[in-house]
Amino acid sequence: MAPPAPLPPAPGPAPVPLEQSKNDVIEATAARLAQMGISKGVPIMTKNAAPGTRGKPVKLMTNVHGLELQKDTIFYAYSVNTYCNITPTKTAVFTKKGKDDYIVLNRHEKCVVIYNAVLAQFDDFFRSKEENVLYYDGQSLLFSLIDLFPGINGKKSRVFEIAGKATAHDDLNGIEVIFMEVYVAERSGRQDGKVILSRENLCQRTADPNLEVNDRSLTQFLEIALNQNCILDTEHHAVFEHGKSYLRKPWEHSFTARDCPEVGDGKRLMVGVKKSVGFIEGPAGRHNNNPALFVDAKKAAFHESINCMEKVQNILNRKQTEKFDNTDIETCTAVMKGITVSSHYTGRKRDHVVQTLTNKTSRTACFDVDGEKIFLIDYFKSKYNINLRCPDAPLLVCKERGALNYYPLELCEVQPMQRVTIPQTTPFQSQKTTKECAIPPLVRQENIEKGLIATKITDPENRFMQAIGLKVYPPLAVNGRQLPGATLGYANNKFAAEAGKWRTRDVKYVDGANCNCWAMYAILDSSRRNQNFDQNKLSKFAQMFYKDARARGINLETPAEVKMIAQSDAKSVMEYGVKNGCQFFFFVTADSITNFHGQMKLFERQLEVVTQDMKLSVALKVVDEGKRLTLENVLNKTNIKLGGTNYIVSSDSINPEHLILGIGLSHPPPAAAFEEDTGKIVPTVVGYASNCYNANSYIGDHIFFSAKRQETLAAMEEIVTTIMGAYMQRAQKPPKALIIYRSGVSEGSYALILQNEIPLIKGTLEKVNAPATKLIFIVVSKEHSVRIFNQRIDPRARATDQNIPSGIVVDTELVHPSYKEFYLNSHTTLQGSALTPRYTILFDDHNSPMDKIEDLTYALTHHHQIVNLATSVPTPLYAANENAKRGRDILTARGIDPNENNLNLNQLTEELAFKNTKIGKVRRNA
């Protein structure tokens, strides 16, 4: 077979501009398609197939409630703009969108009180006291059941003026005039804003395979109607994006302190729900379209509304008001940076966003007043007659109007209902929060019911639902199936997986790796916990490691060196080892050392040598407690990293002539995507993995792209070219099918993928001499609100037994009416409630039956090779996600110089990816 023909060079993004919109990427892709002579695709979903039949039938429950429109309704859509003039040249817009939680909630609260005041004062226009019902989103959208501008043919707009004191809101009382403009929303073909909400429209205009004809406005209206009580009741509900709302006073809604525990640092978990409206087949199955309400219980960590001095004491876990060192300042800054606090010492409430804390105190910090320097402690005494109680405490630093201002901790309060961000979370809190949020299925069902009652969705007197004849049904019961597990073949035995688990004993790997030279090192800290580990124990662990490795079929020689080293010496030790033929480095690190793993992986890339590490506590379990299963899992990983194969998955659904690709993303934190202060760009990492080099091993890499790019359009061509070339070199012919599992795709992006990404992939297949290769493109998502439960749950059972088992598949009733779609729960849930991935097949020119795709997907979840459990997603995608994370870790360890403003991401990929390295064809990231 001849090697694939080279593609014309893709338009490489040399220095990536700091600002790049999704439209820029789409235009670039369109240009690339034109260059390749390919037409843009049509946004039509692949044809659905009959439900699968394989497996044991089971009855299941869900958190999905059917919705019924008991009458047809006409509503009118309007836009709202609420503002006031602060000065002749400065306007404050309350309906302006915000990002920070406090700003979002504060503007929402003000919009609602202004809205209520306008309705009360101008009821002759709105007629809400008698004949009309209005639906407001708390910002810039308003729906009315009557035409607010009847008989007007020209501009349909009116501006209402009220006095600030009419709102009875402390922040607004002093404003002389507040304006609220209501005007007809700009809607295609609807100059009057009129929309008909009918059962016929819901069926015909919400779930068409042609994504361009679906009308999102009907769904949007239903979501606002169902959420209306939460939106208007700002005293009890904090409403956030994507249908999430949290209870401000959970104890008033049957929740207890146990439901809302403290998690440290002045943070507390709060409860709520996430609600959204979607469309499903419903009980009648295929070819039916029914609106449904998806409701899930939510928990999230919030900063408690406490004094900032108390907040700092909570963070440091000591009642301290003086003698703060630099470590204390850094610790507190990490938790408090970005939160909004308020002060009242001027006689009115003022809000401040924390930038950092400083070791300056009220005694040492000074500023100029009328040409003279004055210390903060004296300023507050002379100006406000305040004697500061903690003058030796650090100060808050807030950037306001371009200047950095200092504020005493004791004079500031943390504003309520601010969610804790990832940078504000310590590893300990992350673990505690995860544990507390992991509620078993029965408790989750109870919390969902409490949330529904709190939102008044199930209240028969809910006037917003009565007005449009909207009825909510009890949770939907659905039919599912439990698929049989795969068979795992080792060199000396076979094991059948049952419910995603299998037991092994004294097995030999199918393909044991070879390693002639390797070394083991321990990196410890100075804590007492390390006194139980010395050179003798390290040597004992090394001996156990390579003896067990040989017993399992790994051709591993005795280690060239077993030694305790300092972390600072790790790279030089590795460099010396590589020069002397070392192929593998194994590190044991103290549990307290958290920054070495990323460094080690950076060294792995720079020196092109395989590395592996484990925590000291795990090594001690092996040496002191004889935990052979732990060592077995470690060796499973070692064999894979060195190029071996542990076992082969046997399944009728796996075709050796199919190339399977997983693609995952690692996005930077929102604030890091583009840091305006430094002009630094932090890219998105695209990870991928496929069986192109080895039919039974999913090997891949990572690529860096601008975080401004919303999709992997540009990456896809490069990835497909790479894996197709490798597969065709191995098999000497093209694959019969390319099957792609893709994560990180929202439903709103389906059309974009069908129009751009699919044609690009098909065009790439033609360019590499594989035009006959069929394409199956599957989007895998956990970013949904669907929960699947056992029909009967024993409250005494542990979480694993309360949850649905591995192998449960649902491909009817619960799925979208027009999508080829299924839910597959492949993993065993050890804690909390199962979050079952959803698989949506966007494109399938292979016309695969549902049984084939479902069986293949389930079989692929058994390919992980490390532990004897099926994973939650297929191994190609699991490995791709891990490769994306690994790329992020390596980039973090490398760092980005602030001067690298026009960062060339092609060069960064060349520098940090493994594609052209000595270890590029092994599964390093096992």
Short mmCIF file of C-alpha atoms in Angstrom, two decimals, residues 35-414:
data_model
loop_
_atom_site.label_atom_id
_atom_site.label_comp_id
_atom_site.label_asym_id
_atom_site.label_seq_id
_atom_site.Cartn_x
_atom_site.Cartn_y
_atom_site.Cartn_z
CA GLN A 35 -9.07 25.18 -0.76
CA MET A 36 -9.70 21.43 -0.51
CA GLY A 37 -12.61 21.67 -2.97
CA ILE A 38 -15.21 20.61 -0.40
CA SER A 39 -18.67 22.06 0.07
CA LYS A 40 -19.96 23.17 3.44
CA GLY A 41 -22.12 20.54 5.13
CA VAL A 42 -25.82 20.71 5.96
CA PRO A 43 -26.90 20.88 9.62
CA ILE A 44 -29.07 17.77 9.44
CA MET A 45 -28.67 15.05 12.06
CA THR A 46 -28.02 11.49 10.93
CA LYS A 47 -31.08 9.28 10.46
CA ASN A 48 -32.30 7.57 13.60
CA ALA A 49 -32.37 3.78 13.91
CA ALA A 50 -34.65 1.31 15.63
CA PRO A 51 -33.95 0.79 19.36
CA GLY A 52 -31.53 -1.95 20.30
CA THR A 53 -32.73 -5.30 21.60
CA ARG A 54 -29.63 -6.92 23.06
CA GLY A 55 -29.42 -7.45 26.80
CA LYS A 56 -31.73 -8.08 29.73
CA PRO A 57 -34.77 -5.74 29.97
CA VAL A 58 -34.94 -3.59 33.11
CA LYS A 59 -37.37 -0.99 34.46
CA LEU A 60 -35.82 2.32 35.46
CA MET A 61 -36.79 5.67 36.97
CA THR A 62 -35.54 9.11 35.94
CA ASN A 63 -35.54 12.73 37.09
CA VAL A 64 -37.37 13.77 33.91
CA HIS A 65 -40.91 15.13 34.22
CA GLY A 66 -43.29 15.17 31.30
CA LEU A 67 -44.84 18.53 30.39
CA GLU A 68 -48.27 18.96 28.86
CA LEU A 69 -49.76 22.06 27.30
CA GLN A 70 -53.45 21.81 28.06
CA LYS A 71 -54.29 24.77 25.84
CA ASP A 72 -52.78 26.87 23.07
CA THR A 73 -51.40 30.26 24.07
CA ILE A 74 -50.26 33.36 22.22
CA PHE A 75 -47.46 35.32 23.85
CA TYR A 76 -45.55 38.44 22.84
CA ALA A 77 -41.82 38.84 23.27
CA TYR A 78 -40.21 42.13 24.28
CA SER A 79 -36.80 43.43 25.21
CA VAL A 80 -36.14 45.43 28.38
CA ASN A 81 -33.45 48.02 29.02
CA THR A 82 -33.20 49.40 32.56
CA TYR A 83 -30.80 52.23 33.41
CA CYS A 84 -30.20 55.50 35.22
CA ASN A 85 -28.04 58.55 34.51
CA ILE A 86 -25.35 58.97 37.13
CA THR A 87 -23.92 62.08 35.47
CA PRO A 88 -24.78 63.87 32.21
CA THR A 89 -22.20 61.67 30.48
CA LYS A 90 -22.33 58.45 32.51
CA THR A 91 -25.12 55.87 32.52
CA ALA A 92 -25.51 52.82 34.76
CA VAL A 93 -27.21 49.95 32.90
CA PHE A 94 -28.84 47.45 35.25
CA THR A 95 -29.68 44.99 32.46
CA LYS A 96 -26.04 44.72 31.42
CA LYS A 97 -24.72 41.17 31.57
CA GLY A 98 -22.10 40.33 34.18
CA LYS A 99 -19.70 37.49 34.93
CA ASP A 100 -19.04 37.60 38.67
CA ASP A 101 -21.71 36.05 40.86
CA TYR A 102 -22.18 39.11 43.04
CA ILE A 103 -22.61 41.45 40.07
CA VAL A 104 -25.06 39.06 38.39
CA LEU A 105 -27.20 38.67 41.51
CA ASN A 106 -27.00 42.34 42.45
CA ARG A 107 -28.14 43.50 39.01
CA HIS A 108 -30.82 40.83 38.93
CA GLU A 109 -32.20 41.95 42.29
CA LYS A 110 -32.27 45.59 41.20
CA CYS A 111 -33.90 44.74 37.86
CA VAL A 112 -36.64 42.83 39.68
CA VAL A 113 -37.44 45.59 42.19
CA ILE A 114 -37.47 48.19 39.39
CA TYR A 115 -39.69 45.91 37.30
CA ASN A 116 -42.14 45.47 40.19
CA ALA A 117 -42.22 49.22 40.84
CA VAL A 118 -42.87 49.98 37.16
CA LEU A 119 -45.66 47.39 37.02
CA ALA A 120 -47.31 48.89 40.09
CA GLN A 121 -47.09 52.45 38.77
CA PHE A 122 -48.06 51.77 35.14
CA ASP A 123 -50.60 48.99 35.35
CA ASP A 124 -52.74 50.77 32.77
CA PHE A 125 -50.09 49.72 30.24
CA PHE A 126 -49.16 46.26 31.53
CA ARG A 127 -52.63 45.26 32.82
CA SER A 128 -51.02 42.65 35.06
CA LYS A 129 -53.47 43.04 37.95
CA GLU A 130 -56.40 41.66 35.98
CA GLU A 131 -56.23 40.24 32.47
CA ASN A 132 -52.52 39.86 31.77
CA VAL A 133 -49.72 37.64 33.04
CA LEU A 134 -46.12 38.71 32.46
CA TYR A 135 -42.99 36.57 32.45
CA TYR A 136 -39.66 38.31 33.16
CA ASP A 137 -36.19 36.79 33.05
CA GLY A 138 -34.82 39.26 35.60
CA GLN A 139 -32.73 41.03 33.01
CA SER A 140 -33.62 41.97 29.44
CA LEU A 141 -36.42 39.65 28.31
CA LEU A 142 -40.14 40.12 28.94
CA PHE A 143 -43.04 38.01 27.72
CA SER A 144 -46.67 39.09 27.86
CA LEU A 145 -49.87 37.17 27.20
CA ILE A 146 -51.41 40.26 25.59
CA ASP A 147 -50.09 42.68 23.00
CA LEU A 148 -48.65 45.65 24.91
CA PHE A 149 -48.68 47.83 21.76
CA PRO A 150 -52.05 47.10 20.13
CA GLY A 151 -52.88 49.06 16.99
CA ILE A 152 -49.44 50.65 16.72
CA ASN A 153 -47.83 50.23 13.31
CA GLY A 154 -44.68 52.26 13.84
CA LYS A 155 -41.98 51.88 16.45
CA LYS A 156 -43.24 49.80 19.35
CA SER A 157 -41.37 51.16 22.33
CA ARG A 158 -42.09 52.94 25.59
CA VAL A 159 -39.81 54.31 28.28
CA PHE A 160 -41.10 54.35 31.87
CA GLU A 161 -39.69 56.69 34.51
CA ILE A 162 -39.85 56.07 38.26
CA ALA A 163 -38.18 57.63 41.26
CA GLY A 164 -35.53 55.50 42.94
CA LYS A 165 -37.39 55.67 46.25
CA ALA A 166 -40.35 53.88 44.60
CA THR A 167 -38.29 50.69 44.64
CA ALA A 168 -37.75 50.77 48.43
CA HIS A 169 -34.27 49.40 47.74
CA ASP A 170 -31.40 50.82 49.80
CA ASP A 171 -29.03 51.07 46.83
CA LEU A 172 -31.64 52.78 44.62
CA ASN A 173 -33.40 55.15 47.04
CA GLY A 174 -31.03 58.02 46.28
CA ILE A 175 -31.45 57.87 42.50
CA GLU A 176 -33.68 60.64 41.20
CA VAL A 177 -34.97 58.90 38.06
CA ILE A 178 -34.74 55.29 36.86
CA PHE A 179 -35.70 54.41 33.29
CA MET A 180 -37.11 51.11 32.05
CA GLU A 181 -37.62 50.81 28.30
CA VAL A 182 -39.87 48.09 26.88
CA TYR A 183 -39.76 47.49 23.14
CA VAL A 184 -40.56 44.78 20.63
CA ALA A 185 -37.78 42.23 20.49
CA GLU A 186 -36.11 41.91 17.12
CA ARG A 187 -37.36 38.57 15.90
CA SER A 188 -37.14 37.28 12.36
CA GLY A 189 -40.45 37.91 10.61
CA ARG A 190 -42.23 38.99 13.81
CA GLN A 191 -42.50 42.74 13.95
CA ASP A 192 -45.10 42.51 16.72
CA GLY A 193 -43.17 39.92 18.77
CA LYS A 194 -46.08 37.49 18.51
CA VAL A 195 -45.38 33.80 19.10
CA ILE A 196 -47.91 30.97 19.23
CA LEU A 197 -47.26 28.42 21.96
CA SER A 198 -49.24 25.37 20.91
CA ARG A 199 -48.92 21.63 21.11
CA GLU A 200 -48.55 21.56 17.34
CA ASN A 201 -45.71 24.10 17.36
CA LEU A 202 -43.94 22.27 20.15
CA CYS A 203 -44.04 19.06 18.16
CA GLN A 204 -43.10 20.50 14.77
CA ARG A 205 -40.65 23.32 15.54
CA THR A 206 -38.50 21.99 18.37
CA ALA A 207 -37.12 18.61 17.32
CA ASP A 208 -36.55 18.57 13.58
CA PRO A 209 -33.45 16.71 12.28
CA ASN A 210 -32.73 19.90 10.32
CA LEU A 211 -31.30 21.98 13.16
CA GLU A 212 -31.84 25.26 11.31
CA VAL A 213 -35.63 25.09 11.47
CA ASN A 214 -35.98 24.52 15.21
CA ASP A 215 -37.31 27.46 17.23
CA ARG A 216 -35.52 28.00 20.51
CA SER A 217 -37.92 30.76 21.62
CA LEU A 218 -40.61 28.26 22.67
CA THR A 219 -38.16 26.42 24.91
CA GLN A 220 -36.85 29.69 26.30
CA PHE A 221 -40.34 30.87 27.20
CA LEU A 222 -41.20 27.60 28.96
CA GLU A 223 -37.97 27.72 30.97
CA ILE A 224 -38.67 31.29 32.10
CA ALA A 225 -42.27 30.40 32.96
CA LEU A 226 -41.18 27.43 35.07
CA ASN A 227 -38.48 29.51 36.74
CA GLN A 228 -40.63 32.62 37.29
CA ASN A 229 -41.17 32.21 41.04
CA CYS A 230 -37.42 31.84 41.59
CA ILE A 231 -36.61 34.83 39.39
CA LEU A 232 -39.01 37.17 41.18
CA ASP A 233 -38.33 35.92 44.73
CA THR A 234 -34.80 37.24 45.23
CA GLU A 235 -35.12 36.90 49.00
CA HIS A 236 -35.20 33.10 48.84
CA HIS A 237 -33.55 32.19 45.53
CA ALA A 238 -30.22 32.99 43.89
CA VAL A 239 -30.64 32.39 40.16
CA PHE A 240 -27.59 31.66 38.02
CA GLU A 241 -26.81 30.59 34.47
CA HIS A 242 -28.13 27.49 32.69
CA GLY A 243 -31.18 27.03 34.92
CA LYS A 244 -29.27 26.75 38.19
CA SER A 245 -30.75 28.27 41.32
CA TYR A 246 -29.74 27.94 44.97
CA LEU A 247 -31.76 28.47 48.12
CA ARG A 248 -30.69 31.44 50.23
CA LYS A 249 -32.57 30.05 53.26
CA PRO A 250 -32.55 26.27 52.80
CA TRP A 251 -33.79 25.63 56.35
CA GLU A 252 -37.14 27.09 55.29
CA HIS A 253 -37.51 24.32 52.71
CA SER A 254 -36.95 21.16 54.78
CA PHE A 255 -33.17 21.14 54.39
CA THR A 256 -30.98 20.86 57.49
CA ALA A 257 -27.49 21.87 58.56
CA ARG A 258 -26.36 18.40 57.53
CA ASP A 259 -27.35 19.22 53.95
CA CYS A 260 -25.31 22.45 54.06
CA PRO A 261 -22.06 21.67 55.91
CA GLU A 262 -19.08 23.96 56.35
CA VAL A 263 -16.11 23.00 54.20
CA GLY A 264 -13.48 25.31 55.74
CA ASP A 265 -12.10 28.79 55.00
CA GLY A 266 -15.48 30.39 55.73
CA LYS A 267 -17.17 28.38 52.98
CA ARG A 268 -20.40 26.42 53.11
CA LEU A 269 -22.24 24.11 50.75
CA MET A 270 -25.63 25.40 49.62
CA VAL A 271 -28.40 23.38 47.98
CA GLY A 272 -30.46 24.06 44.90
CA VAL A 273 -31.66 22.62 41.62
CA LYS A 274 -30.83 22.80 37.96
CA LYS A 275 -33.83 22.96 35.63
CA SER A 276 -34.08 22.86 31.87
CA VAL A 277 -36.71 22.12 29.24
CA GLY A 278 -35.96 19.62 26.52
CA PHE A 279 -37.70 17.24 24.19
CA ILE A 280 -37.88 13.47 24.44
CA GLU A 281 -39.73 10.63 22.76
CA GLY A 282 -41.77 9.97 25.87
CA PRO A 283 -43.65 6.79 26.84
CA ALA A 284 -44.86 6.16 23.27
CA GLY A 285 -41.29 5.76 22.00
CA ARG A 286 -40.01 6.36 18.45
CA HIS A 287 -41.52 9.07 16.20
CA ASN A 288 -43.02 10.99 19.14
CA ASN A 289 -42.03 14.38 20.51
CA ASN A 290 -42.87 15.46 24.04
CA PRO A 291 -41.66 18.46 26.05
CA ALA A 292 -40.04 17.51 29.33
CA LEU A 293 -38.61 19.17 32.42
CA PHE A 294 -35.19 17.95 33.53
CA VAL A 295 -34.58 18.62 37.24
CA ASP A 296 -31.47 17.67 39.19
CA ALA A 297 -30.39 18.45 42.74
CA LYS A 298 -27.33 20.67 43.02
CA LYS A 299 -24.81 21.48 45.71
CA ALA A 300 -22.06 24.07 45.48
CA ALA A 301 -19.61 25.74 47.84
CA PHE A 302 -20.28 29.41 48.62
CA HIS A 303 -18.32 31.98 50.59
CA GLU A 304 -20.18 32.68 53.81
CA SER A 305 -21.27 36.25 54.42
CA ILE A 306 -18.97 37.02 57.35
CA ASN A 307 -16.55 39.71 58.47
CA CYS A 308 -13.29 39.61 56.50
CA MET A 309 -11.21 39.38 59.67
CA GLU A 310 -13.16 36.28 60.62
CA LYS A 311 -12.71 34.99 57.06
CA VAL A 312 -8.93 35.29 57.34
CA GLN A 313 -8.96 33.55 60.72
CA ASN A 314 -10.99 30.71 59.23
CA ILE A 315 -8.53 30.36 56.36
CA LEU A 316 -5.53 30.21 58.68
CA ASN A 317 -7.45 28.18 61.26
CA ARG A 318 -6.30 30.36 64.13
CA LYS A 319 -7.64 33.39 65.99
CA GLN A 320 -4.90 35.73 64.89
CA THR A 321 -4.99 39.52 64.51
CA GLU A 322 -1.27 40.28 64.11
CA LYS A 323 2.10 38.86 63.03
CA PHE A 324 1.08 37.53 59.63
CA ASP A 325 4.00 36.26 57.54
CA ASN A 326 4.26 36.13 53.74
CA THR A 327 2.99 32.55 53.62
CA ASP A 328 -0.13 33.62 55.53
CA ILE A 329 -0.68 36.47 53.07
CA GLU A 330 -0.30 34.16 50.05
CA THR A 331 -2.64 31.57 51.57
CA CYS A 332 -5.35 34.15 52.26
CA THR A 333 -4.95 35.82 48.87
CA ALA A 334 -5.46 32.51 47.07
CA VAL A 335 -8.84 32.06 48.78
CA MET A 336 -10.06 35.67 48.72
CA LYS A 337 -8.88 37.00 45.37
CA GLY A 338 -11.86 37.91 43.21
CA ILE A 339 -14.57 37.93 45.87
CA THR A 340 -16.70 41.03 46.46
CA VAL A 341 -16.74 42.57 49.92
CA SER A 342 -18.61 45.60 51.20
CA SER A 343 -17.88 48.40 53.64
CA HIS A 344 -20.29 50.74 55.44
CA TYR A 345 -18.02 53.09 57.39
CA THR A 346 -18.76 56.03 55.05
CA GLY A 347 -22.44 55.87 55.93
CA ARG A 348 -23.40 54.03 52.76
CA LYS A 349 -22.68 50.58 51.39
CA ARG A 350 -19.72 50.37 49.03
CA ASP A 351 -18.61 47.26 47.17
CA HIS A 352 -14.98 46.29 46.57
CA VAL A 353 -13.46 43.41 44.61
CA VAL A 354 -10.44 41.89 46.36
CA GLN A 355 -7.28 41.89 44.24
CA THR A 356 -4.90 40.65 46.90
CA LEU A 357 -3.88 41.02 50.53
CA THR A 358 -0.79 42.92 51.59
CA ASN A 359 1.51 42.59 54.59
CA LYS A 360 1.12 46.32 55.11
CA THR A 361 -1.05 47.11 58.11
CA SER A 362 -3.11 50.07 59.29
CA ARG A 363 -0.06 51.15 61.30
CA THR A 364 2.36 51.01 58.36
CA ALA A 365 0.23 51.92 55.33
CA CYS A 366 -0.11 55.62 54.62
CA PHE A 367 -1.30 57.96 51.88
CA ASP A 368 -1.41 61.69 51.12
CA VAL A 369 -4.23 63.88 52.41
CA ASP A 370 -3.92 67.57 51.54
CA GLY A 371 -0.19 67.16 50.94
CA GLU A 372 0.50 65.38 54.23
CA LYS A 373 1.07 61.68 54.84
CA ILE A 374 -1.35 60.00 57.21
CA PHE A 375 -1.41 56.41 58.42
CA LEU A 376 -4.62 54.39 57.99
CA ILE A 377 -5.09 53.93 61.72
CA ASP A 378 -5.03 57.71 62.21
CA TYR A 379 -7.17 58.38 59.14
CA PHE A 380 -10.04 56.22 60.34
CA LYS A 381 -9.87 57.78 63.81
CA SER A 382 -9.86 61.37 62.57
CA LYS A 383 -12.21 60.96 59.60
CA TYR A 384 -14.76 58.45 60.92
CA ASN A 385 -14.03 58.25 64.66
CA ILE A 386 -13.26 54.54 64.29
CA ASN A 387 -10.72 52.92 66.60
CA LEU A 388 -9.42 49.92 64.66
CA ARG A 389 -9.34 46.79 66.81
CA CYS A 390 -6.82 44.94 64.63
CA PRO A 391 -4.33 47.58 63.46
CA ASP A 392 -1.59 44.98 62.89
CA ALA A 393 -3.66 42.78 60.59
CA PRO A 394 -2.97 42.75 56.84
CA LEU A 395 -5.04 44.94 54.53
CA LEU A 396 -7.27 44.14 51.60
CA VAL A 397 -6.08 45.60 48.30
CA CYS A 398 -8.80 46.55 45.80
CA LYS A 399 -8.34 48.15 42.39
CA GLU A 400 -10.79 51.00 41.91
CA ARG A 401 -10.76 53.61 39.15
CA GLY A 402 -7.23 52.61 38.20
CA ALA A 403 -5.86 53.01 41.75
CA LEU A 404 -5.03 50.43 44.41
CA ASN A 405 -6.88 51.15 47.66
CA TYR A 406 -6.30 49.60 51.07
CA TYR A 407 -9.12 48.49 53.39
CA PRO A 408 -8.90 47.10 56.93
CA LEU A 409 -10.23 43.55 57.15
CA GLU A 410 -12.40 44.32 60.16
CA LEU A 411 -14.35 46.98 58.27
CA CYS A 412 -15.36 44.73 55.36
CA GLU A 413 -17.96 41.99 54.98
CA VAL A 414 -18.02 39.20 52.41
#
